[in-house]
């Protein structure tokens, strides 16, 4: 797996996950295109953890250049058309709007979009058998912001509680949208304090 922080100070991690000589691109942020084209062996799909522009900025360019589909949860697909924080981004239309958590099988890859709303309505962790891409839901020592226009503190609280019950006996690594990797058991240590801080929602 390759990772590179992208774009204009946002330092959004773009991941290239390769298996059997095929590559999945996760969150191609600002100016990711050249690096992706140079480094992705046989790219087959673009997956977005959520719709914020710093994670999806180069979706349209790569979708066109590589002729591969863009996946995002249906609740965030509206953000690909317009993001008030960056009007210069080329709009993109998702090819696959994921609306459930069923296992997706794609050319040897198996993954699902686990829905953890809060940071955005369709914020997801993209879960593979041996690793999870946690987007802006969970970082190595904190959680994602829930004060953006489409955020919901109430949903964030529910999502954190769901994380705690869903992954009780799991210790897969978590690869966040910004910063260093962590793992589920480390996140389980600091999440209760955040759930407590959200207790009035
Ligand atoms: Zn975000």
Short mmCIF file of N, CA and C and ligand atoms in Angstrom, two decimals, residues 50 52 55 119 136, ligand 1:
data_model
loop_
_atom_site.label_atom_id
_atom_site.label_comp_id
_atom_site.label_asym_id
_atom_site.label_seq_id
_atom_site.Cartn_x
_atom_site.Cartn_y
_atom_site.Cartn_z
N UNK A 50 -15.76 10.13 2.31
CA UNK A 50 -16.86 11.09 2.44
C UNK A 50 -16.67 12.17 1.38
N UNK A 52 -16.17 15.61 1.42
CA UNK A 52 -15.44 16.89 1.53
C UNK A 52 -14.42 17.04 0.40
N UNK A 55 -10.90 15.53 0.05
CA UNK A 55 -10.80 14.08 -0.17
C UNK A 55 -11.23 13.67 -1.58
N UNK A 119 -19.54 13.57 10.99
CA UNK A 119 -18.64 14.52 10.33
C UNK A 119 -19.31 15.04 9.05
N UNK A 136 -12.35 10.83 7.84
CA UNK A 136 -12.32 11.87 8.87
C UNK A 136 -13.22 11.50 10.04
ZN1 LIG B 1 -13.80 15.83 6.03
#
